[in-house]
Short mmCIF file of C-alpha atoms in Angstrom, two decimals:
data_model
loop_
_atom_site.label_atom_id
_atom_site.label_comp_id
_atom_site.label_asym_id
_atom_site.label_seq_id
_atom_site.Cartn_x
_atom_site.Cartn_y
_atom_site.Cartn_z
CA UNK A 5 69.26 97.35 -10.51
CA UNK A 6 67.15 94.19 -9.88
CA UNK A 7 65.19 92.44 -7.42
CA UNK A 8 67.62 90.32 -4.99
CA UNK A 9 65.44 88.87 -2.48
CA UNK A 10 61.57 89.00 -1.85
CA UNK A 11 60.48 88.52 1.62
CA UNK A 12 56.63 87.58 3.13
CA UNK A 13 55.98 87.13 7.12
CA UNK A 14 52.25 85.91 7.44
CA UNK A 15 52.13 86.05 11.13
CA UNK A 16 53.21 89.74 12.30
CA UNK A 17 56.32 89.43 13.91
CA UNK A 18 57.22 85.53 13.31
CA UNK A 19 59.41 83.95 11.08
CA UNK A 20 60.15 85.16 7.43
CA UNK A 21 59.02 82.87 4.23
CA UNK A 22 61.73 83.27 1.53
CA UNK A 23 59.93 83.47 -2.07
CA UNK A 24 60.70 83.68 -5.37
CA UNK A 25 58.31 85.29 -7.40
CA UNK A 26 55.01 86.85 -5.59
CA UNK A 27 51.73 88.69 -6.49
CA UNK A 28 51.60 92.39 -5.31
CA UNK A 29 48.11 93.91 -4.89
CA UNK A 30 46.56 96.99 -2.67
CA UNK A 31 48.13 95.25 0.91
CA UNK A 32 51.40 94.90 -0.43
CA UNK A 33 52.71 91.08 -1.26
CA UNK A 34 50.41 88.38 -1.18
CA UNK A 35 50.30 86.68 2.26
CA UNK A 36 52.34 89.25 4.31
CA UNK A 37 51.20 90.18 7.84
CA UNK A 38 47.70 88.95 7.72
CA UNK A 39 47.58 87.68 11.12
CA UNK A 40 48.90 88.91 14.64
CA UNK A 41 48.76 88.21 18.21
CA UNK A 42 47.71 90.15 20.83
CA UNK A 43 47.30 89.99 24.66
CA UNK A 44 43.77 89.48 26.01
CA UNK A 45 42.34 92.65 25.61
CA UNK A 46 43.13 92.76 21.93
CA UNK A 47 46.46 95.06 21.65
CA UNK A 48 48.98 93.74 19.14
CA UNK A 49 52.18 91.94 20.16
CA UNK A 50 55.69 92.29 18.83
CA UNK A 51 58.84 90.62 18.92
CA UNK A 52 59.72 93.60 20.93
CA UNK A 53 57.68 92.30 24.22
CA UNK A 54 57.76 88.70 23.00
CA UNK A 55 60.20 87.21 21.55
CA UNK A 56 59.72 83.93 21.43
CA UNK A 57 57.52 84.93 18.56
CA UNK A 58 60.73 84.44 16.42
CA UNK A 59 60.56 80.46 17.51
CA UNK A 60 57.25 80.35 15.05
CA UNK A 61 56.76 79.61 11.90
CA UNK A 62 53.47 80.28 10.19
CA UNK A 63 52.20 79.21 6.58
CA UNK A 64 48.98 79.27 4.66
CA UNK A 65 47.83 76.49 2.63
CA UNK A 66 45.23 75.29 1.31
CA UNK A 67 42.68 77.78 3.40
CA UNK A 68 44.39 77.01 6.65
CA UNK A 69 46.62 78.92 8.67
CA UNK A 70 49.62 76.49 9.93
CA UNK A 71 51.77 76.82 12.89
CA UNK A 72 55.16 75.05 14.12
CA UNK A 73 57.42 75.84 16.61
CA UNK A 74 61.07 75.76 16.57
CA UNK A 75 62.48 72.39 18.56
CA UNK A 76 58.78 71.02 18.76
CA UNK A 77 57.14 68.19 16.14
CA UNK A 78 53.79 69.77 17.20
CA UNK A 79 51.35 72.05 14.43
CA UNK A 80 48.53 73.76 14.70
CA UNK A 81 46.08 74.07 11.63
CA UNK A 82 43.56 77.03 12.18
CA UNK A 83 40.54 77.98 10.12
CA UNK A 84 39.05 81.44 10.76
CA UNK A 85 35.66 82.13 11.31
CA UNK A 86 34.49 85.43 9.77
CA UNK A 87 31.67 85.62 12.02
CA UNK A 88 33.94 85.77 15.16
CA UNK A 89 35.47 88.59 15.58
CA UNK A 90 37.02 91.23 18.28
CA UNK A 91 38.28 94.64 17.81
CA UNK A 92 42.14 94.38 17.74
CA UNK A 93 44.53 97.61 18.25
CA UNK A 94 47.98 98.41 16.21
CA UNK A 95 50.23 101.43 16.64
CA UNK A 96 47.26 103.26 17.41
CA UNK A 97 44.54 101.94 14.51
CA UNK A 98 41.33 100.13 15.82
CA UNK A 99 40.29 97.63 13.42
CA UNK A 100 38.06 94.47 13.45
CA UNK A 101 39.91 91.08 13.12
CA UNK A 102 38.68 87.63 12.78
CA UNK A 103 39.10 85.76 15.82
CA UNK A 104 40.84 82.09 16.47
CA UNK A 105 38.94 79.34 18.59
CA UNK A 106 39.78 79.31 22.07
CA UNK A 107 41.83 76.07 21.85
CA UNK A 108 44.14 77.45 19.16
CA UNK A 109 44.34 80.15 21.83
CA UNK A 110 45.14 78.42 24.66
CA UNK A 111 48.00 76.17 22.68
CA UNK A 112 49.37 79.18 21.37
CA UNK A 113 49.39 80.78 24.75
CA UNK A 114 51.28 77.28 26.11
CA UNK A 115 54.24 77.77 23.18
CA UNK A 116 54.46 81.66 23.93
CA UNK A 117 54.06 81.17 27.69
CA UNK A 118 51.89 83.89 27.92
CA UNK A 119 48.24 84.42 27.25
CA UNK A 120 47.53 85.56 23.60
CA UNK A 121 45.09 85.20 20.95
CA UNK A 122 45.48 85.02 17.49
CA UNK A 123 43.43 86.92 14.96
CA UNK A 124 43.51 87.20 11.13
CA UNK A 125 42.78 90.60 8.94
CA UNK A 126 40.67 89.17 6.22
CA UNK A 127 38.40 90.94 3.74
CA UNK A 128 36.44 93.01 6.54
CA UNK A 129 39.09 94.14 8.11
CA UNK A 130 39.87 97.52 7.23
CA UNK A 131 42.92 99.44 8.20
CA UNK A 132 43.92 102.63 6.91
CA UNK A 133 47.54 103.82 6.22
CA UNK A 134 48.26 107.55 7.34
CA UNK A 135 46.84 109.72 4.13
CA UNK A 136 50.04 112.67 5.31
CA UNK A 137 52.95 110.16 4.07
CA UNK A 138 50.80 107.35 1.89
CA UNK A 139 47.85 109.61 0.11
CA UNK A 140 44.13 108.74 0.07
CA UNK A 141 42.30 105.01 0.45
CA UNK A 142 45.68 103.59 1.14
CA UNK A 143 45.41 100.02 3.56
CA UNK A 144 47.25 97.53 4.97
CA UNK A 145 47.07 94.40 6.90
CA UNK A 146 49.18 93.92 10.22
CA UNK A 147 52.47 95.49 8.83
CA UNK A 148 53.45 98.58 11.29
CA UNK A 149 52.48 101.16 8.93
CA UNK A 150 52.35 100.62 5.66
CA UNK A 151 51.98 98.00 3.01
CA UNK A 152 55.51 96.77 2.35
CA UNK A 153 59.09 97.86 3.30
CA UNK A 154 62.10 98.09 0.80
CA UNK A 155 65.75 97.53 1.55
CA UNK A 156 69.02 97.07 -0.79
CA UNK A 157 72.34 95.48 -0.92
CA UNK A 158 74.71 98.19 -1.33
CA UNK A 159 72.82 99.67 2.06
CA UNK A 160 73.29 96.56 3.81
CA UNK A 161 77.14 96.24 2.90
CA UNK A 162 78.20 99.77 4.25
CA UNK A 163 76.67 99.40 7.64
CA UNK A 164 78.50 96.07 8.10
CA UNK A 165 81.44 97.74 6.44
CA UNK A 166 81.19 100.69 9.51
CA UNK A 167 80.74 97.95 11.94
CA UNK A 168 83.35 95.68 10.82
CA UNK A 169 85.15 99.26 11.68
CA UNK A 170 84.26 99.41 15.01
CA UNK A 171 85.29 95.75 15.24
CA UNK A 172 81.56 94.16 15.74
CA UNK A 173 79.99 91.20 14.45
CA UNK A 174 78.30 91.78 10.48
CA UNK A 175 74.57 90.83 9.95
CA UNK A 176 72.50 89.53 7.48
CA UNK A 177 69.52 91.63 5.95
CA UNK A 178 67.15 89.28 8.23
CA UNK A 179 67.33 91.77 11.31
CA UNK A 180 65.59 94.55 8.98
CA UNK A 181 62.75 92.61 7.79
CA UNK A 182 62.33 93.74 4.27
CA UNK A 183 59.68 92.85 1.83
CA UNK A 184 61.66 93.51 -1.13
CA UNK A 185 65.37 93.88 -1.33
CA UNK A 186 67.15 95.77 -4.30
CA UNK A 187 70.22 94.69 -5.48
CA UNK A 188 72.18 98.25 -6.47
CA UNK A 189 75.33 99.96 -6.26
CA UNK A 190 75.13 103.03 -4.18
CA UNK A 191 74.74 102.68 -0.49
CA UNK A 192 71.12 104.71 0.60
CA UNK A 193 69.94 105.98 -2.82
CA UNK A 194 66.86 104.92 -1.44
CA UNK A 195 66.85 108.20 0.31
CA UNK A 196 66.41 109.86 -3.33
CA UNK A 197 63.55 107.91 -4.61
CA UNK A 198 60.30 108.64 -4.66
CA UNK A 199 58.84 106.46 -6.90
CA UNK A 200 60.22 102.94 -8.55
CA UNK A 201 59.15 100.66 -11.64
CA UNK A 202 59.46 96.98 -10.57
CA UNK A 203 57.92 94.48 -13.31
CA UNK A 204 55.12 97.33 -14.11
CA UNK A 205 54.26 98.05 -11.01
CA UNK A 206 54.77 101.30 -9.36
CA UNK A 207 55.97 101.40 -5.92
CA UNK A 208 56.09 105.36 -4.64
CA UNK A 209 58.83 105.32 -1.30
CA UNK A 210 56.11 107.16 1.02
CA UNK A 211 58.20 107.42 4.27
CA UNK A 212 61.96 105.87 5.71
CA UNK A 213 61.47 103.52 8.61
CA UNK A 214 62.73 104.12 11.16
CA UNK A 215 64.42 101.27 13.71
CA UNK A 216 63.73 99.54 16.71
CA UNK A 217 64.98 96.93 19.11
CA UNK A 218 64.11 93.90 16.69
CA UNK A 219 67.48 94.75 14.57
CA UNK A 220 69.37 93.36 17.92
CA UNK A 221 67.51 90.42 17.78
CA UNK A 222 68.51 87.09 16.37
CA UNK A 223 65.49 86.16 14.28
CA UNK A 224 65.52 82.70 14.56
CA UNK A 225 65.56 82.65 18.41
CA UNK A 226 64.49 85.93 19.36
CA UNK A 227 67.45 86.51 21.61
CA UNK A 228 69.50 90.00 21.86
CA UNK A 229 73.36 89.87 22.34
CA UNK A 230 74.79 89.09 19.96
CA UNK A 231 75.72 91.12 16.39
CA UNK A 232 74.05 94.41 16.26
CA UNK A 233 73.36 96.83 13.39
CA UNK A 234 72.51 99.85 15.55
CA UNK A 235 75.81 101.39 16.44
CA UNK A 236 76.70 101.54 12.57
CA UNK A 237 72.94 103.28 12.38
CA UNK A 238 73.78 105.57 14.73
CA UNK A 239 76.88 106.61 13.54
CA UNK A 240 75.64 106.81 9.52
CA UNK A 241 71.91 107.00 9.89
CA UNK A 242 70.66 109.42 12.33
CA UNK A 243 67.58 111.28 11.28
CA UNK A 244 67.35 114.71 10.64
CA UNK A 245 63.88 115.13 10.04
CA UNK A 246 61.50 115.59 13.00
CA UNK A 247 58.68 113.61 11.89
CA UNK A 248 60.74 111.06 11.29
CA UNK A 249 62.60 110.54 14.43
CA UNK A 250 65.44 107.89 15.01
CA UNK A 251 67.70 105.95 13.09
CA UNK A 252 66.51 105.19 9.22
CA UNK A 253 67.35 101.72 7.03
CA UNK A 254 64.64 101.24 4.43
CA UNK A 255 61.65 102.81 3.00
CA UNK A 256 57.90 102.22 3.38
CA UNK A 257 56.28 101.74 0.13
CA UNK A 258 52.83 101.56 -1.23
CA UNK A 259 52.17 99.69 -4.47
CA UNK A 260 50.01 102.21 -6.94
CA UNK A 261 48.89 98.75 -9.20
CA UNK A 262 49.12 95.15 -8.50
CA UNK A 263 50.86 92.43 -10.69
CA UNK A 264 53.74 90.11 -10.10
CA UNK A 265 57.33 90.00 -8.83
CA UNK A 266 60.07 87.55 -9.62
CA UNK A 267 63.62 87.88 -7.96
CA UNK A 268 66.02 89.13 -10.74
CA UNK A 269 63.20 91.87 -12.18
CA UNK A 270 65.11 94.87 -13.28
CA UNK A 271 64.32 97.54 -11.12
CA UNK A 272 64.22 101.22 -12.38
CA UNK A 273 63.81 104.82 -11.01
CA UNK A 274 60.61 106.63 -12.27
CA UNK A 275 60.67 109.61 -9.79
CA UNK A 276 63.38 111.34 -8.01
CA UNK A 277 63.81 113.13 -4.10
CA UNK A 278 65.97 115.51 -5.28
CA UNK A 279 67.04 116.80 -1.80
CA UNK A 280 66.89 113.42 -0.60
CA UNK A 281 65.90 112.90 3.03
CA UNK A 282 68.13 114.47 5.87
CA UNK A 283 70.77 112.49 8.06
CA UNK A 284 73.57 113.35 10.22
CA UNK A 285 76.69 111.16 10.01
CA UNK A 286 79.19 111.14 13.50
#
């Protein structure tokens, strides 16, 4: 097995940056969900209310945070002030997030056509991942839950295989949002690894994820309609596991050492799940 694709999305919820080597450290890869928007009162915003957020593009260079907007010649360059914060809430954690200048604000508000304001998790923020699935002292940025999300190929191929079935549209891996995708051979191994070796890092597979409205949506425009990946979820992927409630593609993973990832970097199994994790198949 090897690395096929590596993934970063600096704003939470906005469009992916392809890469093709990246440094891993305690909040996953380098760059990935570091900043967010949220409505006025501080609570995060998805592509699941919004999502127009799939119109933006956001980069950092050079210190700055930079915004464009699909069909619009228009960027926005923002510089955070630590000093200026607000208390920001995700999925239920209450953390303190540097806060953007009020014009930013406003001109983001304009592009999203609702009010918003963007904030950044920088080195005071402090957000804790659930100790039950991740272990002690675990963190992460803006990601949903933990620090990054791994996918493969092989996993990819059989839903679209079930779909093409049913007669529906296939899909690319895009509509799952990955950090790291696996090239392999055997579709949802995933479900029997607990721990992986990746360039000499370790990556232990803490907890499937389970899936939301966002795999409907196009991620370049944000729109729902058109090919859709939960059908083929719902007939191969239902969860059997309480805790864990829904339909399951991927698995949350927390990196146990930092170091650097290259597409291509064999991949190899260091600890099994020997029972694997429970799904019912229609």
């Amino acid at each position: 097995m090897k690395i096929h694709s590596l993934h970063i999305y600096p704003m939470k919820s906005a469009r992916v940056i392809d890469l093709d080597a990246t440094e891993v450290g305690h909040w996953g890869l380098a760059g990935d969900r570091r900043y967010m928007v949220t409505d006025p009162t501080g609570k995060f915003i998805t592509q699941r209310e919004l999502q127009a957020l799939a119109q933006i593009t956001a980069v950092e260079s050079f210190g700055s945070l930079h915004l464009s907007k699909a069909g619009s010649d228009e960027q926005l360059a923002i510089t955070f002030d630590p000093a200026r914060r607000i208390d920001v809430e995700i999925w239920g954690s209450h953390v303190t997030a540097a806060l953007a200048e009020d014009g930013i604000n406003a001109r983001l508000s304009d592009w999203l056509g609702q009010p918003v304001r963007l904030v950044h998790a920088d080195e005071t923020t402090e957000r804790q991942c659930s100790t039950e699935w991740a272990g002690a002292d675990v963190q992460t940025g803006f990601a949903d839950g933990y620090p990054v999300l791994i996918t493969t190929t092989s996993s990819l191929r059989l839903l679209n295989e079930a779909t093409m079935e049913e007669g529906g549209e296939t899909f690319g891996m895009d509509r799952f949002r990955p950090n790291i995708v696996i090239d392999d051979e055997t579709p949802f191994a995933d479900d029997f690894w607990a721990s992986l070796d990746i360039a000499g890092i370790r990556f232990d597979l803490v907890k499937p994820c389970a899936r939301c409205i966002m795999t409907t949506q196009d991620q370049l425009t944000g729109e729902r309609g058109g090919p859709d990946p939960m059908p083929a979820m719902r007939k191969l992927r239902m969860s059997m596991d309480r805790r864990v409630p829904g339909v399951l593609f991927g698995w949350n993973a927390v990196a146990r050492n930092s170091g650097t990832l290259k597409i291509g970097d064999p991949v190899s199994v260091i600890a099994e799940r020997p029972d694997g994790w429970p799904v019912r198949q229609r």
